[in-house]
PDB file of C-alpha atoms in Angstrom:
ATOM      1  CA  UNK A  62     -13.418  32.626  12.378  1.00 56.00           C
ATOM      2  CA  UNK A  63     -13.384  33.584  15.982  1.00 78.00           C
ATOM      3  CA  UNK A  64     -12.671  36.993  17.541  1.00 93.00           C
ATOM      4  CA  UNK A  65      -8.895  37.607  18.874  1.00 97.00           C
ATOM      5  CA  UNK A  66      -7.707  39.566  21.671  1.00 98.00           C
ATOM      6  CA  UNK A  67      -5.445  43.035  20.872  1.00 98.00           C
ATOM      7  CA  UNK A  68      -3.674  44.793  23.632  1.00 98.00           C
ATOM      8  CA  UNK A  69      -2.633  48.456  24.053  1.00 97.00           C
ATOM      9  CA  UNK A  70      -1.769  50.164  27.037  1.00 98.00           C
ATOM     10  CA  UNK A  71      -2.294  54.108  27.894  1.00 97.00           C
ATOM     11  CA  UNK A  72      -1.099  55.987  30.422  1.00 98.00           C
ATOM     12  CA  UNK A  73      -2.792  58.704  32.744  1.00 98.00           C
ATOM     13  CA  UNK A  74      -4.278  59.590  36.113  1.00 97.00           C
ATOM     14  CA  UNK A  75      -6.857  57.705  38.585  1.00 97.00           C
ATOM     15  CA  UNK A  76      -8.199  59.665  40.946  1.00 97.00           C
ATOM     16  CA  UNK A  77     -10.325  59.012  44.109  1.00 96.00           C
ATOM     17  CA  UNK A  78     -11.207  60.265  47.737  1.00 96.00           C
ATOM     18  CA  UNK A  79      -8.998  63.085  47.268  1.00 95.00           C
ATOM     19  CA  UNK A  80      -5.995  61.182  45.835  1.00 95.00           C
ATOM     20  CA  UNK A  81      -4.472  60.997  41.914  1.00 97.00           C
ATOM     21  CA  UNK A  82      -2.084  58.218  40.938  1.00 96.00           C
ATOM     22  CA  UNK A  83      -0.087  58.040  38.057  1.00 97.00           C
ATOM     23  CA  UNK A  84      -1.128  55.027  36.052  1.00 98.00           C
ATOM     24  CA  UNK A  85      -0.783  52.644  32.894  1.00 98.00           C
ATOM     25  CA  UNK A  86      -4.118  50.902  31.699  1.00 98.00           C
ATOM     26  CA  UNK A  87      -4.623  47.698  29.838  1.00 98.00           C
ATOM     27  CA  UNK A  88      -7.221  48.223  27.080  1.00 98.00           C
ATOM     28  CA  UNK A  89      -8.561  44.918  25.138  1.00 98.00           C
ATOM     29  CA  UNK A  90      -9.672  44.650  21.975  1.00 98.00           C
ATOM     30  CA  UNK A  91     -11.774  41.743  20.903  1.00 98.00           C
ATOM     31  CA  UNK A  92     -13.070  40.999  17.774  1.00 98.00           C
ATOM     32  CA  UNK A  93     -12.020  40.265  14.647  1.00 98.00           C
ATOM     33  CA  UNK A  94     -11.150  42.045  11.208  1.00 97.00           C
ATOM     34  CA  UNK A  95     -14.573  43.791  10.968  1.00 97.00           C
ATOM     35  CA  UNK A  96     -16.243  44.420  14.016  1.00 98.00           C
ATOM     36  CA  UNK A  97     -14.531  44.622  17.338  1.00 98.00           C
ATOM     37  CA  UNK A  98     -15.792  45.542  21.005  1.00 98.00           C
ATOM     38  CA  UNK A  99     -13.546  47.382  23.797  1.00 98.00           C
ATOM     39  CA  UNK A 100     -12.892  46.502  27.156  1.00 98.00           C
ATOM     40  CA  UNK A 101     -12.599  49.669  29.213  1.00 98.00           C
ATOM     41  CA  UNK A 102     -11.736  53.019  27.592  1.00 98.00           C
ATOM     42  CA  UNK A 103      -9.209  54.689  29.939  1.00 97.00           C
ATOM     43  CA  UNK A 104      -7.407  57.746  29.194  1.00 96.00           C
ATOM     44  CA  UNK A 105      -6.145  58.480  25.082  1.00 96.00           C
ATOM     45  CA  UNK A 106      -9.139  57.822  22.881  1.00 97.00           C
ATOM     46  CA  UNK A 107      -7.467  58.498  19.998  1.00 98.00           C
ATOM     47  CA  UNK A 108      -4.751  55.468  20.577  1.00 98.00           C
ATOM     48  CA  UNK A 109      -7.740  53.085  20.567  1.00 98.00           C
ATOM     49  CA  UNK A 110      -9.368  55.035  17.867  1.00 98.00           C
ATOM     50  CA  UNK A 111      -6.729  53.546  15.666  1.00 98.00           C
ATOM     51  CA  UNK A 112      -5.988  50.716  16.998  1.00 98.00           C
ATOM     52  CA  UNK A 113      -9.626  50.077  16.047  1.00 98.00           C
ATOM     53  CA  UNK A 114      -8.897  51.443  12.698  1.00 98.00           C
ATOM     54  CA  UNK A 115     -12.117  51.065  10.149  1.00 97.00           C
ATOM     55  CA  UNK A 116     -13.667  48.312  11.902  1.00 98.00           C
ATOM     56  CA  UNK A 117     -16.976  48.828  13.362  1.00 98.00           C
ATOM     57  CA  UNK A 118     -17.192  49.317  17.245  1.00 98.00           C
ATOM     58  CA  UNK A 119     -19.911  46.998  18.743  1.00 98.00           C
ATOM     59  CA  UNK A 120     -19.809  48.311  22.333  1.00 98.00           C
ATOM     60  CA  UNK A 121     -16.924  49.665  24.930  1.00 98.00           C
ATOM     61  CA  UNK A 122     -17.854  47.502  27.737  1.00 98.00           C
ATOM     62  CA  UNK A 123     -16.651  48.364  31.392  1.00 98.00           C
ATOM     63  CA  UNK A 124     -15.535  46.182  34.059  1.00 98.00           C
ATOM     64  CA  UNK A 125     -16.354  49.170  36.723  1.00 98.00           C
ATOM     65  CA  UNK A 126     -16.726  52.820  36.694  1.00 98.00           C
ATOM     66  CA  UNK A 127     -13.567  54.103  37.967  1.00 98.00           C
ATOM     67  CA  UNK A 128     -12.245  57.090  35.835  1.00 98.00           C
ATOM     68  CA  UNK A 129      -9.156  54.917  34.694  1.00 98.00           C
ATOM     69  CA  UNK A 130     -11.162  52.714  33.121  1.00 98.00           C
ATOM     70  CA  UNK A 131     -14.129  54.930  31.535  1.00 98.00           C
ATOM     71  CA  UNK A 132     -12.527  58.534  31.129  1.00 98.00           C
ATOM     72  CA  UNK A 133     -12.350  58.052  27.627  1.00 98.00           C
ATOM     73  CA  UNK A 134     -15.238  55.407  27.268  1.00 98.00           C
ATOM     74  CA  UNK A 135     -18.429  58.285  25.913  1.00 98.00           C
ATOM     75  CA  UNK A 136     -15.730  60.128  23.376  1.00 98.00           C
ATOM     76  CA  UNK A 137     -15.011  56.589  21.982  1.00 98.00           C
ATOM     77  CA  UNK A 138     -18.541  55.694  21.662  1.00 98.00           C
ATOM     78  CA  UNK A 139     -19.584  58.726  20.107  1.00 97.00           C
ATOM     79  CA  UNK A 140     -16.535  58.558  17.766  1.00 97.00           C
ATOM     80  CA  UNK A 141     -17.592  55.450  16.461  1.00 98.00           C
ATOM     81  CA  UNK A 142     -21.273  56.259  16.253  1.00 97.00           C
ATOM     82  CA  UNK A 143     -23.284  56.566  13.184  1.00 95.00           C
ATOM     83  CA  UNK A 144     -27.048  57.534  12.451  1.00 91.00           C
ATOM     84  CA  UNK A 145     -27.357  54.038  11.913  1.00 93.00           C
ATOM     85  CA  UNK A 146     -25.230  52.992  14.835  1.00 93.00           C
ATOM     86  CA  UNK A 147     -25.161  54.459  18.170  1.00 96.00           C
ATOM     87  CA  UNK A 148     -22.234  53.238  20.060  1.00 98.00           C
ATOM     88  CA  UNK A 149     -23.352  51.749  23.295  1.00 98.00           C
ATOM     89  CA  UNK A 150     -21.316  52.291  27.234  1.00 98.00           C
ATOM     90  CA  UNK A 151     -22.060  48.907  28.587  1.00 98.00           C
ATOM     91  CA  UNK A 152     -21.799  49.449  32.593  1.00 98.00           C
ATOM     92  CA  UNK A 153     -23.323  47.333  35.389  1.00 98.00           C
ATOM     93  CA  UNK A 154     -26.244  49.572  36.990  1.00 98.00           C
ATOM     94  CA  UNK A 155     -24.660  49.266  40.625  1.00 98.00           C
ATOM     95  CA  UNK A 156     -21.530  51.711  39.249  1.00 98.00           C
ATOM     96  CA  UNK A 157     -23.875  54.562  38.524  1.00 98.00           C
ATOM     97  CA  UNK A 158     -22.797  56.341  41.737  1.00 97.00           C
ATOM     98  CA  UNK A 159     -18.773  55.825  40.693  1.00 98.00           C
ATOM     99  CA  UNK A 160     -19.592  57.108  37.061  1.00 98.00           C
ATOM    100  CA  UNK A 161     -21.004  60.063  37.830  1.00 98.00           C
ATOM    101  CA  UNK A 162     -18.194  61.298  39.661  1.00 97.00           C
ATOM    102  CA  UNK A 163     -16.279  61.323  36.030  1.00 98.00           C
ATOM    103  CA  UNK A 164     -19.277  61.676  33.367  1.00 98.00           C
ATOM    104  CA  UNK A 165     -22.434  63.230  35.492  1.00 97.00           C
ATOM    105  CA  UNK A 166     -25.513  63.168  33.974  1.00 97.00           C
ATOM    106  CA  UNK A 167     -24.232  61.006  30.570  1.00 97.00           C
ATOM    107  CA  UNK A 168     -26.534  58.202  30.030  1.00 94.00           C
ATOM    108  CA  UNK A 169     -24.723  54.375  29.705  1.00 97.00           C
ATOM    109  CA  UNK A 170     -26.841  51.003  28.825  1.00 97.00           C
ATOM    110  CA  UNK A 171     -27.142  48.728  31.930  1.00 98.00           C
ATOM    111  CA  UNK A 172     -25.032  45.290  31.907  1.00 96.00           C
ATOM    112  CA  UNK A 173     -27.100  42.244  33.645  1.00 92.00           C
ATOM    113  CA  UNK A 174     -25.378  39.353  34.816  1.00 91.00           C
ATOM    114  CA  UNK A 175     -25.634  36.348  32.649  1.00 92.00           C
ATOM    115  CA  UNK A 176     -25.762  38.258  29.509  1.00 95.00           C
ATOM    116  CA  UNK A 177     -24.019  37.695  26.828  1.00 98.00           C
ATOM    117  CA  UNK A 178     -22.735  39.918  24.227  1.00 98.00           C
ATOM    118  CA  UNK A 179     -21.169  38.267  20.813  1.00 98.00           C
ATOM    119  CA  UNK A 180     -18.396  39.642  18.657  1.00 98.00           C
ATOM    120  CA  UNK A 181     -17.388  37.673  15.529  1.00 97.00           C
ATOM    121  CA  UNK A 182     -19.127  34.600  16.458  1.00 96.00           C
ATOM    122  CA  UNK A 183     -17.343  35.118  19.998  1.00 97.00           C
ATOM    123  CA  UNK A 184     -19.334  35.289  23.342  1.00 97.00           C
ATOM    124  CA  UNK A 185     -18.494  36.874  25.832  1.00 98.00           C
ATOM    125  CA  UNK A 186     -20.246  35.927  29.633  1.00 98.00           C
ATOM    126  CA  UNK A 187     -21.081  39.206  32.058  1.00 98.00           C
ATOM    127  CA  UNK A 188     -19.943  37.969  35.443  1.00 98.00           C
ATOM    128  CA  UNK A 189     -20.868  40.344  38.029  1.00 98.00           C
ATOM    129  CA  UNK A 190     -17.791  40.414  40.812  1.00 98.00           C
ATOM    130  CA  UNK A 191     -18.160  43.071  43.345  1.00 98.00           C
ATOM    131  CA  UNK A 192     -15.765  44.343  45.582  1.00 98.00           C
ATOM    132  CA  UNK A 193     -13.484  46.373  43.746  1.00 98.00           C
ATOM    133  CA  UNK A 194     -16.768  48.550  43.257  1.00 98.00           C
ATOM    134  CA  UNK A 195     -20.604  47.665  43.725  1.00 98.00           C
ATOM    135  CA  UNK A 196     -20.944  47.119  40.017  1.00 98.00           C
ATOM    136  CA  UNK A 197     -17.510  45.519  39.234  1.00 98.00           C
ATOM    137  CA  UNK A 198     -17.951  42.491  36.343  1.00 98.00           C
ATOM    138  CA  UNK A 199     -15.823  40.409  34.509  1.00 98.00           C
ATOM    139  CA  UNK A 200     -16.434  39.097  30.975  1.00 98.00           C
ATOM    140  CA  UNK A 201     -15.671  35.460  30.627  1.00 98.00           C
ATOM    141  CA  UNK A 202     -15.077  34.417  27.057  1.00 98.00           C
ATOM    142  CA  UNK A 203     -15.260  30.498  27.083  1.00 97.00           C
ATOM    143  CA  UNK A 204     -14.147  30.391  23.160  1.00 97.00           C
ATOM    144  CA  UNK A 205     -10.915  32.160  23.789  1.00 97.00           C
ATOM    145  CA  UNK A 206     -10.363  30.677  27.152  1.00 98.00           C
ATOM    146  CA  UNK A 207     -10.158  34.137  28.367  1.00 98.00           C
ATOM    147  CA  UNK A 208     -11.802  36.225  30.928  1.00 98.00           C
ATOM    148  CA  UNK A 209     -11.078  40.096  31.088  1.00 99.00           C
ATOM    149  CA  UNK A 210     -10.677  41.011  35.082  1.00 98.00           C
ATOM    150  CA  UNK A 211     -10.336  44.383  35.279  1.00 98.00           C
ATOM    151  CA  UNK A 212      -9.068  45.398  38.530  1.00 98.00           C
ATOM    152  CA  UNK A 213     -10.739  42.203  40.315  1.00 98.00           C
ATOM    153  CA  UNK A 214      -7.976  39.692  39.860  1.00 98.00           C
ATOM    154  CA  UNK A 215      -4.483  40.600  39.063  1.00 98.00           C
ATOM    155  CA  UNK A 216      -1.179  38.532  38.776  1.00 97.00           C
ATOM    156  CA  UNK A 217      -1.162  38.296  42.608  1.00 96.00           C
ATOM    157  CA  UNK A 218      -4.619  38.891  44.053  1.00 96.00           C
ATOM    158  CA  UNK A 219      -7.736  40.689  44.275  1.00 98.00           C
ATOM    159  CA  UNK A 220      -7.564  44.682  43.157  1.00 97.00           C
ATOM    160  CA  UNK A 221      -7.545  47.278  46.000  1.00 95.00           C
ATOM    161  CA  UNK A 222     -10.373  47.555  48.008  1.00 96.00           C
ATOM    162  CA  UNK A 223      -9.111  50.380  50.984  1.00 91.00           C
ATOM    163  CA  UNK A 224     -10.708  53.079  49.113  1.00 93.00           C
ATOM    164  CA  UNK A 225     -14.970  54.459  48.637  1.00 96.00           C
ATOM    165  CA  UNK A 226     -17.066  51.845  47.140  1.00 97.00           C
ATOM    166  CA  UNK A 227     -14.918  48.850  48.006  1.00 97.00           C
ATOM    167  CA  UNK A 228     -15.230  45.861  50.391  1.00 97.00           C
ATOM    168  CA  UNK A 229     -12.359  43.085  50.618  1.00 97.00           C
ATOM    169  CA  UNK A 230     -14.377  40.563  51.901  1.00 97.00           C
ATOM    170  CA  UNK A 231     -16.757  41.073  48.455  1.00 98.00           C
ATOM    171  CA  UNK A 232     -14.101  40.530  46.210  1.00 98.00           C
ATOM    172  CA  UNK A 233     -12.862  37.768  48.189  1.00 97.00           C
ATOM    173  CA  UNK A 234     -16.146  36.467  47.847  1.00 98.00           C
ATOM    174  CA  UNK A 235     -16.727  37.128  44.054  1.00 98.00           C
ATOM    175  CA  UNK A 236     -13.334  35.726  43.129  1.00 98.00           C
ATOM    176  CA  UNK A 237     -13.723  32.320  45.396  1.00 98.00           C
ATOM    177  CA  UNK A 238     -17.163  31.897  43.881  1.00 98.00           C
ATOM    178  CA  UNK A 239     -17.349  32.906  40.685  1.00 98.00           C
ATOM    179  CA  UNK A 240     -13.546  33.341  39.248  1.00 98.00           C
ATOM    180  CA  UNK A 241     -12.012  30.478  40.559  1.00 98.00           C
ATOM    181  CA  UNK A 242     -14.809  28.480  39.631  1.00 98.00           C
ATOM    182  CA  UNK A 243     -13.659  28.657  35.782  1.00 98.00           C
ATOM    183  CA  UNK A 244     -11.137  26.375  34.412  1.00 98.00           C
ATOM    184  CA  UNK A 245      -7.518  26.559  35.973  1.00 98.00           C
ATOM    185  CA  UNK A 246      -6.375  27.135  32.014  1.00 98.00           C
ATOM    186  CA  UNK A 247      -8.448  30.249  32.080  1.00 98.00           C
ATOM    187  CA  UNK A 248      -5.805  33.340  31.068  1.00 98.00           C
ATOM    188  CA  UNK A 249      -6.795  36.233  33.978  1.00 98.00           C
ATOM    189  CA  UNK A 250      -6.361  39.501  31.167  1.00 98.00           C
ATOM    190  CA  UNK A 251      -6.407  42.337  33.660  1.00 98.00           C
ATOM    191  CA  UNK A 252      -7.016  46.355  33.723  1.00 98.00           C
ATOM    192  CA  UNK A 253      -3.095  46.746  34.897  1.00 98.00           C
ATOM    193  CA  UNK A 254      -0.257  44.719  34.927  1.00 97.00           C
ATOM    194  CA  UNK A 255       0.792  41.467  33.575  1.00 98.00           C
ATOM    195  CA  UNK A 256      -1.695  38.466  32.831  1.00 98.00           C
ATOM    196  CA  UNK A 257      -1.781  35.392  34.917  1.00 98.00           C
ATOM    197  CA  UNK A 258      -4.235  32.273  34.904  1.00 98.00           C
ATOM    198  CA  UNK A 259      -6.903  30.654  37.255  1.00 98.00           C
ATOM    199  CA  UNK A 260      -4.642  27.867  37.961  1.00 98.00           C
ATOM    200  CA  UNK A 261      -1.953  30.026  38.932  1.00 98.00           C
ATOM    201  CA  UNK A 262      -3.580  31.937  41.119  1.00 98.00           C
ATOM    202  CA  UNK A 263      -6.384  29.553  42.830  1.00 98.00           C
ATOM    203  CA  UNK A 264      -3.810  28.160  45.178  1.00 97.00           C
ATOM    204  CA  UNK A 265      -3.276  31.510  46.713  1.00 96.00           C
ATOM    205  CA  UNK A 266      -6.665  32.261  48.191  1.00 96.00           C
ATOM    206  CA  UNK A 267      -5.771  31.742  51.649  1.00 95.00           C
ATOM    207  CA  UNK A 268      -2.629  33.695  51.442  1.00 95.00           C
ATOM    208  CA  UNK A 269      -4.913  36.750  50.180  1.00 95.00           C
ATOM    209  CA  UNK A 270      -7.346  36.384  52.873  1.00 95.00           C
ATOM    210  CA  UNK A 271      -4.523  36.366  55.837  1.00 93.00           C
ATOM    211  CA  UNK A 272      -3.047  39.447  54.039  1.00 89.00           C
ATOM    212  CA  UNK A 273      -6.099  40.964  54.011  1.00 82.00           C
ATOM    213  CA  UNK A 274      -6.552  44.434  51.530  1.00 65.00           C
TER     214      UNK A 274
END
C-alpha cells in the first residue's frame, strides 16, 4: 500500500524584519497507517500530535526555515522520539541563518538535493528551490503525483520574496526550471492557501515575471 496525504491547518504568527502577520498554515501528513512523516511543523504541536495519533513519526521535514513553518518542528520531534528513535528536523543547510532566528543553537539534520526519503513504500524527491529563502526545497512525490511547495508555488505564483533572505528572480528561476519541469498533472500542495497543479499554473510564468514580487 502506498502512503496518503492528510491535511490540517493551524493558525498563528510569522514574523520577520520587524513585522508579525497573522497566519493559517497547511501541515501535510504523509504516510500511511503506521509510520507517517510531516511536512513543516508550524505553530500547535499538539494538533499534529494527534493527528499523528500512535503512528510512528519518520521525520518533520521543512520546506524552509521560516518560523511559520518550523516553530513547532523540535517539540514535535522530540515528542515523538524514543531511545530507540530520535526524531529527525530535516532542513536544507542554506536555512541555517533563518532557523536560528526561531530555534538558536538547536541542532537539525541537513537535506541534500536529490535525496530521497521513503514513507510506506512512498518516495519522496528533495528539490532544492531557492528564492523564497536560500535553503527553500520542495518534495516531489512521483507515486502520489504530488509535490509539497511550501511557500514556493502557490495557487497564483511564486511565494513572497520582498522580505530578508529572498530574491524574486531565484524563485522565478527555481520554479521555471525545476517545478514546471514536472508533469502538468502534478497537484502543487502548498504551506498556505488552496492547492493548484503544474498545468494550471505553467501558463502563467510570464504574467509573474511582468508583475514582478
Amino acid at each position: 500500500m502506498s502512503a496518503r496525504v492528510e491535511h490540517l491547518v493551524t493558525s498563528g504568527t510569522f514574523s520577520l524584519d520587524g513585522q508579525t502577520f497573522e497566519v493559517d498554515n497547511n501541515v501535510w501528513i504523509v504516510g500511511d497507517d503506521a509510520e507517517v512523516v510531516v511536512v513543516d511543523a508550524p505553530h500547535d504541536v499538539d494538533a499534529i500530535a494527534t493527528a499523528i495519533g500512535d503512528r510512528r513519526l519518520l521525520a518533520v521535514l521543512c520546506t524552509h526555515a521560516h518560523d511559520d513553518h518550523v516553530r513547532r518542528a523540535p517539540a514535535l520531534a522530540e515528542r515523538f522520539s524514543t531511545q530507540q528513535h530520535r526524531v529527525p528536523v530535516l532542513l536544507h543547510p542554506a536555512d541555517r541563518e533563518v532557523w536560528e532566528l526561531t530555534h538558536p543553537g538547536l541542532a537539525t539534520t541537513d537535506l541534500v538535493p536529490g535525496e530521497v526519503v521513503t514513507v510506506a513504500g512512498t518516495d519522496l524527491h528533495v528539490l532544492h528551490t531557492p528564492g523564497h529563502t536560500p535553503g527553500a526545497v520542495c518534495f516531489y512525490a512521483p507515486a502520489l503525483g504530488t509535490v509539497f511547495t511550501g511557500d514556493t508555488l502557490f495557487a497564483g505564483g511564486p511565494g513572497a520574496t520582498g522580505r530578508s533572505f529572498s530574491s524574486f528572480d531565484t524563485i522565478v528561476g527555481s520554479i521555471r526550471d525545476v517545478l514546471l519541469e514536472l508533469p502538468p498533472e502534478t497537484r502543487v500542495l502548498t504551506g498556505h492557501g488552496g492547492s493548484t497543479t503544474i498545468g494550471d499554473e505553467a501558463p502563467h510564468l510570464q504574467e509573474w515575471i511582468t508583475r514582478g514580487h
